[in-house]
Amino acid sequence: EVQLQASGGGLVQPGWSLRLSCVASGFTFGDFAMSWVRHIPGRDFELVAQIDSGGESTKYQPFVEGRFSISRDNAKNTLYLQMNDLKADDTAKYYCTRYSGNSYYSLRDHWGQGTLVTVSS
């Protein structure tokens, strides 16, 4: 059974940093591209960042470019999202997701349970 367990969310002030982690199990983590997706209440889900299976290729949405960094440690079956200079607009539940192949141009096929990030002064 594919499981994606996200953690690291919390309440922080604007300008602070957080690092989200997602531990994967039930599949060969290094064979699949991954992404972080967020959901702000009342809005559609937003893709945040993507990474290919080997970690060599990444892609970011403009609203996080330069502030967030996606990475992975395939030996530890873990996906990360380093979030710097957080803004109130980053308040959301963040989900790690798996793609069906080694490229993030494949279809997204599994979601974790999400971790809540709240940015407020």
Tab-separated table of N, CA and C in Angstrom:
chain	number	residue	atom	x	y	z
A	1	GLU	N	0.843	-1.191	0.000
A	1	GLU	CA	0.000	0.000	0.000
A	1	GLU	C	0.878	1.240	0.000
A	2	VAL	N	0.610	2.139	-0.938
A	2	VAL	CA	1.357	3.401	-1.011
A	2	VAL	C	0.937	4.302	0.146
A	3	GLN	N	1.922	4.784	0.884
A	3	GLN	CA	1.645	5.738	1.958
A	3	GLN	C	2.598	6.917	1.842
A	4	LEU	N	2.062	8.109	2.035
A	4	LEU	CA	2.837	9.349	2.011
A	4	LEU	C	2.488	10.115	3.282
A	5	GLN	N	3.455	10.197	4.187
A	5	GLN	CA	3.211	10.791	5.500
A	5	GLN	C	3.940	12.128	5.594
A	6	ALA	N	3.174	13.212	5.495
A	6	ALA	CA	3.759	14.556	5.552
A	6	ALA	C	3.801	15.063	6.980
A	7	SER	N	4.806	15.871	7.265
A	7	SER	CA	4.939	16.477	8.579
A	7	SER	C	5.734	17.763	8.461
A	8	GLY	N	5.798	18.514	9.571
A	8	GLY	CA	6.614	19.719	9.593
A	8	GLY	C	5.835	21.019	9.552
A	9	GLY	N	4.532	20.932	9.378
A	9	GLY	CA	3.724	22.139	9.363
A	9	GLY	C	3.618	22.755	10.745
A	10	GLY	N	3.062	23.950	10.811
A	10	GLY	CA	2.897	24.615	12.084
A	10	GLY	C	2.521	26.065	11.902
A	11	LEU	N	2.539	26.786	13.009
A	11	LEU	CA	2.220	28.217	13.012
A	11	LEU	C	3.517	29.007	13.069
A	12	VAL	N	3.729	29.865	12.082
A	12	VAL	CA	4.934	30.692	12.045
A	12	VAL	C	4.553	32.114	11.690
A	13	GLN	N	5.484	33.026	11.937
A	13	GLN	CA	5.256	34.440	11.604
A	13	GLN	C	5.739	34.719	10.184
A	14	PRO	N	5.204	35.757	9.561
A	14	PRO	CA	5.692	36.137	8.226
A	14	PRO	C	7.198	36.340	8.237
A	15	GLY	N	7.840	35.842	7.183
A	15	GLY	CA	9.290	35.957	7.075
A	15	GLY	C	10.049	34.776	7.632
A	16	TRP	N	9.407	33.939	8.388
A	16	TRP	CA	10.043	32.766	8.971
A	16	TRP	C	10.164	31.654	7.943
A	17	SER	N	10.830	30.582	8.367
A	17	SER	CA	11.038	29.415	7.498
A	17	SER	C	10.453	28.156	8.134
A	18	LEU	N	10.120	27.205	7.288
A	18	LEU	CA	9.694	25.876	7.718
A	18	LEU	C	10.227	24.868	6.716
A	19	ARG	N	10.464	23.653	7.177
A	19	ARG	CA	10.799	22.580	6.262
A	19	ARG	C	9.780	21.456	6.427
A	20	LEU	N	9.087	21.159	5.365
A	20	LEU	CA	8.152	20.047	5.359
A	20	LEU	C	8.881	18.781	4.911
A	21	SER	N	8.462	17.668	5.469
A	21	SER	CA	8.996	16.364	5.086
A	21	SER	C	7.837	15.447	4.709
A	22	CYS	N	8.116	14.507	3.849
A	22	CYS	CA	7.122	13.509	3.476
A	22	CYS	C	7.840	12.167	3.363
A	23	VAL	N	7.512	11.269	4.256
A	23	VAL	CA	8.116	9.940	4.237
A	23	VAL	C	7.220	9.008	3.434
A	24	ALA	N	7.813	8.356	2.453
A	24	ALA	CA	7.064	7.469	1.569
A	24	ALA	C	7.312	6.012	1.926
A	25	SER	N	6.308	5.191	1.730
A	25	SER	CA	6.452	3.755	1.944
A	25	SER	C	5.497	3.010	1.020
A	26	GLY	N	5.773	1.728	0.847
A	26	GLY	CA	4.898	0.899	0.031
A	26	GLY	C	5.234	0.873	-1.443
A	27	PHE	N	6.337	1.567	-1.833
A	27	PHE	CA	6.758	1.559	-3.228
A	27	PHE	C	8.226	1.952	-3.285
A	28	THR	N	8.837	1.793	-4.444
A	28	THR	CA	10.236	2.165	-4.628
A	28	THR	C	10.296	3.657	-4.889
A	29	PHE	N	10.566	4.412	-3.831
A	29	PHE	CA	10.481	5.877	-3.864
A	29	PHE	C	11.307	6.467	-4.998
A	30	GLY	N	12.501	5.971	-5.201
A	30	GLY	CA	13.414	6.534	-6.191
A	30	GLY	C	12.981	6.320	-7.634
A	31	ASP	N	11.899	5.614	-7.866
A	31	ASP	CA	11.415	5.371	-9.223
A	31	ASP	C	10.347	6.368	-9.668
A	32	PHE	N	9.940	7.246	-8.761
A	32	PHE	CA	8.782	8.093	-9.050
A	32	PHE	C	9.060	9.575	-8.805
A	33	ALA	N	8.547	10.397	-9.715
A	33	ALA	CA	8.561	11.840	-9.499
A	33	ALA	C	7.552	12.187	-8.408
A	34	MET	N	7.793	13.328	-7.766
A	34	MET	CA	6.950	13.749	-6.648
A	34	MET	C	6.635	15.231	-6.770
A	35	SER	N	5.660	15.668	-6.015
A	35	SER	CA	5.360	17.096	-5.979
A	35	SER	C	4.749	17.472	-4.639
A	36	TRP	N	4.724	18.746	-4.381
A	36	TRP	CA	3.976	19.328	-3.273
A	36	TRP	C	2.832	20.143	-3.882
A	37	VAL	N	1.653	19.940	-3.319
A	37	VAL	CA	0.442	20.644	-3.730
A	37	VAL	C	-0.163	21.251	-2.475
A	38	ARG	N	-0.743	22.435	-2.580
A	38	ARG	CA	-1.361	23.029	-1.398
A	38	ARG	C	-2.822	23.364	-1.652
A	39	HIS	N	-3.555	23.441	-0.566
A	39	HIS	CA	-4.968	23.796	-0.647
A	39	HIS	C	-5.268	24.887	0.360
A	40	ILE	N	-5.685	26.012	-0.177
A	40	ILE	CA	-6.144	27.131	0.640
A	40	ILE	C	-7.657	27.035	0.693
A	41	PRO	N	-8.242	27.069	1.886
A	41	PRO	CA	-9.700	26.939	2.009
A	41	PRO	C	-10.440	27.906	1.092
A	42	GLY	N	-11.423	27.371	0.371
A	42	GLY	CA	-12.218	28.204	-0.518
A	42	GLY	C	-11.619	28.370	-1.895
A	43	ARG	N	-10.421	27.803	-2.092
A	43	ARG	CA	-9.761	27.912	-3.396
A	43	ARG	C	-9.412	26.530	-3.928
A	44	ASP	N	-9.044	26.487	-5.209
A	44	ASP	CA	-8.629	25.223	-5.809
A	44	ASP	C	-7.266	24.800	-5.268
A	45	PHE	N	-6.975	23.534	-5.425
A	45	PHE	CA	-5.642	23.033	-5.105
A	45	PHE	C	-4.631	23.695	-6.035
A	46	GLU	N	-3.447	24.002	-5.489
A	46	GLU	CA	-2.398	24.662	-6.264
A	46	GLU	C	-1.141	23.799	-6.248
A	47	LEU	N	-0.613	23.514	-7.422
A	47	LEU	CA	0.682	22.868	-7.509
A	47	LEU	C	1.742	23.853	-7.029
A	48	VAL	N	2.654	23.396	-6.188
A	48	VAL	CA	3.678	24.274	-5.625
A	48	VAL	C	5.036	24.000	-6.272
A	49	ALA	N	5.471	22.745	-6.236
A	49	ALA	CA	6.794	22.393	-6.753
A	49	ALA	C	6.820	20.926	-7.135
A	50	GLN	N	7.686	20.617	-8.091
A	50	GLN	CA	7.788	19.253	-8.610
A	50	GLN	C	9.248	18.841	-8.673
A	51	ILE	N	9.482	17.531	-8.591
A	51	ILE	CA	10.847	17.016	-8.692
A	51	ILE	C	10.804	15.658	-9.369
A	52	ASP	N	11.785	15.394	-10.232
A	52	ASP	CA	11.781	14.099	-10.906
A	52	ASP	C	12.320	13.016	-9.985
A	53	SER	N	12.330	11.801	-10.463
A	53	SER	CA	12.641	10.674	-9.577
A	53	SER	C	14.059	10.724	-9.038
A	54	GLY	N	14.994	11.208	-9.835
A	54	GLY	CA	16.380	11.255	-9.396
A	54	GLY	C	16.756	12.532	-8.679
A	55	GLY	N	15.864	13.494	-8.671
A	55	GLY	CA	16.133	14.760	-8.000
A	55	GLY	C	16.912	15.757	-8.842
A	56	GLU	N	17.153	15.422	-10.118
A	56	GLU	CA	17.970	16.326	-10.948
A	56	GLU	C	17.169	17.478	-11.533
A	57	SER	N	15.883	17.278	-11.696
A	57	SER	CA	15.053	18.295	-12.337
A	57	SER	C	13.954	18.727	-11.392
A	58	THR	N	13.809	20.042	-11.237
A	58	THR	CA	12.764	20.595	-10.386
A	58	THR	C	12.019	21.697	-11.131
A	59	LYS	N	10.829	21.977	-10.648
A	59	LYS	CA	10.019	23.025	-11.269
A	59	LYS	C	9.174	23.665	-10.190
A	60	TYR	N	9.047	24.995	-10.256
A	60	TYR	CA	8.331	25.742	-9.230
A	60	TYR	C	7.266	26.630	-9.858
A	61	GLN	N	6.226	26.861	-9.089
A	61	GLN	CA	5.240	27.847	-9.510
A	61	GLN	C	5.792	29.232	-9.218
A	62	PRO	N	5.395	30.226	-10.010
A	62	PRO	CA	5.964	31.573	-9.846
A	62	PRO	C	5.798	32.146	-8.445
A	63	PHE	N	4.719	31.788	-7.754
A	63	PHE	CA	4.473	32.419	-6.453
A	63	PHE	C	5.390	31.892	-5.348
A	64	VAL	N	6.167	30.843	-5.640
A	64	VAL	CA	7.133	30.355	-4.641
A	64	VAL	C	8.568	30.376	-5.168
A	65	GLU	N	8.732	30.700	-6.421
A	65	GLU	CA	10.067	30.715	-7.025
A	65	GLU	C	11.001	31.618	-6.235
A	66	GLY	N	12.160	31.073	-5.867
A	66	GLY	CA	13.140	31.839	-5.113
A	66	GLY	C	12.955	31.779	-3.612
A	67	ARG	N	11.803	31.310	-3.147
A	67	ARG	CA	11.557	31.205	-1.703
A	67	ARG	C	11.503	29.754	-1.236
A	68	PHE	N	10.965	28.886	-2.047
A	68	PHE	CA	10.798	27.471	-1.694
A	68	PHE	C	11.781	26.618	-2.473
A	69	SER	N	12.175	25.499	-1.872
A	69	SER	CA	13.073	24.567	-2.539
A	69	SER	C	12.611	23.140	-2.278
A	70	ILE	N	12.392	22.392	-3.339
A	70	ILE	CA	11.992	20.997	-3.220
A	70	ILE	C	13.221	20.121	-3.387
A	71	SER	N	13.303	19.080	-2.585
A	71	SER	CA	14.424	18.150	-2.693
A	71	SER	C	13.969	16.773	-2.218
A	72	ARG	N	14.830	15.811	-2.396
A	72	ARG	CA	14.479	14.456	-1.968
A	72	ARG	C	15.743	13.697	-1.582
A	73	ASP	N	15.584	12.743	-0.680
A	73	ASP	CA	16.654	11.830	-0.300
A	73	ASP	C	16.119	10.436	-0.570
A	74	ASN	N	16.505	9.873	-1.693
A	74	ASN	CA	15.952	8.574	-2.069
A	74	ASN	C	16.414	7.454	-1.145
A	75	ALA	N	17.551	7.627	-0.507
A	75	ALA	CA	18.018	6.618	0.445
A	75	ALA	C	17.158	6.587	1.699
A	76	LYS	N	16.522	7.725	1.984
A	76	LYS	CA	15.670	7.822	3.176
A	76	LYS	C	14.186	7.817	2.825
A	77	ASN	N	13.876	7.631	1.528
A	77	ASN	CA	12.471	7.635	1.079
A	77	ASN	C	11.728	8.886	1.531
A	78	THR	N	12.389	10.025	1.435
A	78	THR	CA	11.813	11.249	1.974
A	78	THR	C	11.882	12.392	0.967
A	79	LEU	N	10.782	13.107	0.888
A	79	LEU	CA	10.650	14.310	0.078
A	79	LEU	C	10.623	15.507	1.019
A	80	TYR	N	11.227	16.612	0.600
A	80	TYR	CA	11.283	17.812	1.432
A	80	TYR	C	10.749	19.025	0.677
A	81	LEU	N	10.292	19.998	1.472
A	81	LEU	CA	9.986	21.316	0.922
A	81	LEU	C	10.500	22.338	1.924
A	82	GLN	N	11.589	22.987	1.557
A	82	GLN	CA	12.131	24.077	2.368
A	82	GLN	C	11.412	25.351	1.974
A	83	MET	N	10.779	25.976	2.942
A	83	MET	CA	9.987	27.181	2.677
A	83	MET	C	10.595	28.341	3.452
A	84	ASN	N	11.087	29.326	2.737
A	84	ASN	CA	11.689	30.500	3.343
A	84	ASN	C	10.851	31.732	3.061
A	85	ASP	N	11.046	32.765	3.891
A	85	ASP	CA	10.327	34.034	3.704
A	85	ASP	C	8.825	33.790	3.531
A	86	LEU	N	8.269	33.059	4.465
A	86	LEU	CA	6.855	32.709	4.363
A	86	LEU	C	5.965	33.940	4.457
A	87	LYS	N	4.879	33.894	3.722
A	87	LYS	CA	3.919	34.991	3.683
A	87	LYS	C	2.552	34.483	4.130
A	88	ALA	N	1.697	35.408	4.525
A	88	ALA	CA	0.355	35.006	4.950
A	88	ALA	C	-0.359	34.221	3.849
A	89	ASP	N	-0.094	34.580	2.601
A	89	ASP	CA	-0.739	33.891	1.473
A	89	ASP	C	-0.271	32.442	1.314
A	90	ASP	N	0.789	32.058	2.027
A	90	ASP	CA	1.252	30.668	1.975
A	90	ASP	C	0.483	29.781	2.941
A	91	THR	N	-0.392	30.374	3.745
A	91	THR	CA	-1.196	29.585	4.669
A	91	THR	C	-2.059	28.602	3.891
A	92	ALA	N	-1.876	27.316	4.181
A	92	ALA	CA	-2.560	26.271	3.407
A	92	ALA	C	-2.249	24.917	4.024
A	93	LYS	N	-2.967	23.921	3.570
A	93	LYS	CA	-2.593	22.549	3.884
A	93	LYS	C	-1.746	22.048	2.714
A	94	TYR	N	-0.588	21.517	3.036
A	94	TYR	CA	0.373	21.088	2.026
A	94	TYR	C	0.371	19.565	1.941
A	95	TYR	N	0.245	19.084	0.711
A	95	TYR	CA	0.187	17.652	0.447
A	95	TYR	C	1.384	17.226	-0.397
A	96	CYS	N	1.989	16.111	-0.047
A	96	CYS	CA	2.945	15.524	-0.977
A	96	CYS	C	2.200	14.535	-1.854
A	97	THR	N	2.578	14.500	-3.101
A	97	THR	CA	1.895	13.649	-4.063
A	97	THR	C	2.915	12.892	-4.895
A	98	ARG	N	2.501	11.754	-5.387
A	98	ARG	CA	3.355	10.923	-6.239
A	98	ARG	C	2.831	10.937	-7.668
A	99	TYR	N	3.753	10.954	-8.616
A	99	TYR	CA	3.384	10.787	-10.017
A	99	TYR	C	3.477	9.302	-10.394
A	100	SER	N	2.890	8.962	-11.538
A	100	SER	CA	2.837	7.560	-11.942
A	100	SER	C	4.128	7.084	-12.594
A	101	GLY	N	5.056	8.004	-12.857
A	101	GLY	CA	6.314	7.640	-13.491
A	101	GLY	C	7.472	8.444	-12.935
A	102	ASN	N	8.618	8.375	-13.613
A	102	ASN	CA	9.802	9.065	-13.095
A	102	ASN	C	9.848	10.545	-13.460
A	103	SER	N	8.924	10.965	-14.288
A	103	SER	CA	8.862	12.365	-14.710
A	103	SER	C	7.621	13.038	-14.143
A	104	TYR	N	7.755	14.342	-13.840
A	104	TYR	CA	6.581	15.063	-13.348
A	104	TYR	C	5.640	15.469	-14.473
A	105	TYR	N	5.899	14.961	-15.680
A	105	TYR	CA	4.934	15.125	-16.761
A	105	TYR	C	3.993	13.919	-16.834
A	106	SER	N	4.201	12.951	-15.960
A	106	SER	CA	3.264	11.837	-15.877
A	106	SER	C	2.096	12.241	-14.984
A	107	LEU	N	1.151	11.345	-14.800
A	107	LEU	CA	-0.039	11.690	-14.029
A	107	LEU	C	0.210	11.540	-12.529
A	108	ARG	N	-0.397	12.394	-11.751
A	108	ARG	CA	-0.325	12.304	-10.302
A	108	ARG	C	-1.279	11.204	-9.850
A	109	ASP	N	-0.778	10.233	-9.036
A	109	ASP	CA	-1.645	9.094	-8.728
A	109	ASP	C	-1.836	8.781	-7.253
A	110	HIS	N	-1.070	9.428	-6.378
A	110	HIS	CA	-1.274	9.199	-4.949
A	110	HIS	C	-1.031	10.499	-4.193
A	111	TRP	N	-1.821	10.695	-3.133
A	111	TRP	CA	-1.721	11.871	-2.273
A	111	TRP	C	-1.511	11.425	-0.829
A	112	GLY	N	-0.748	12.221	-0.100
A	112	GLY	CA	-0.631	12.016	1.331
A	112	GLY	C	-1.759	12.730	2.057
A	113	GLN	N	-1.683	12.743	3.387
A	113	GLN	CA	-2.778	13.299	4.179
A	113	GLN	C	-2.645	14.803	4.423
A	114	GLY	N	-1.504	15.365	4.133
A	114	GLY	CA	-1.332	16.804	4.269
A	114	GLY	C	-0.850	17.251	5.631
A	115	THR	N	-0.199	18.419	5.624
A	115	THR	CA	0.245	19.045	6.864
A	115	THR	C	-0.085	20.526	6.771
A	116	LEU	N	-0.594	21.096	7.858
A	116	LEU	CA	-1.113	22.461	7.840
A	116	LEU	C	-0.019	23.473	8.163
A	117	VAL	N	0.098	24.473	7.314
A	117	VAL	CA	1.015	25.583	7.525
A	117	VAL	C	0.195	26.850	7.702
A	118	THR	N	0.421	27.532	8.813
A	118	THR	CA	-0.284	28.781	9.085
A	118	THR	C	0.747	29.880	9.286
A	119	VAL	N	0.634	30.929	8.485
A	119	VAL	CA	1.562	32.049	8.577
A	119	VAL	C	0.774	33.260	9.057
A	120	SER	N	1.077	33.681	10.262
A	120	SER	CA	0.309	34.768	10.861
A	120	SER	C	1.136	35.473	11.917
A	121	SER	N	0.950	36.771	12.012
A	121	SER	CA	1.633	37.531	13.058
A	121	SER	C	0.746	37.643	14.293
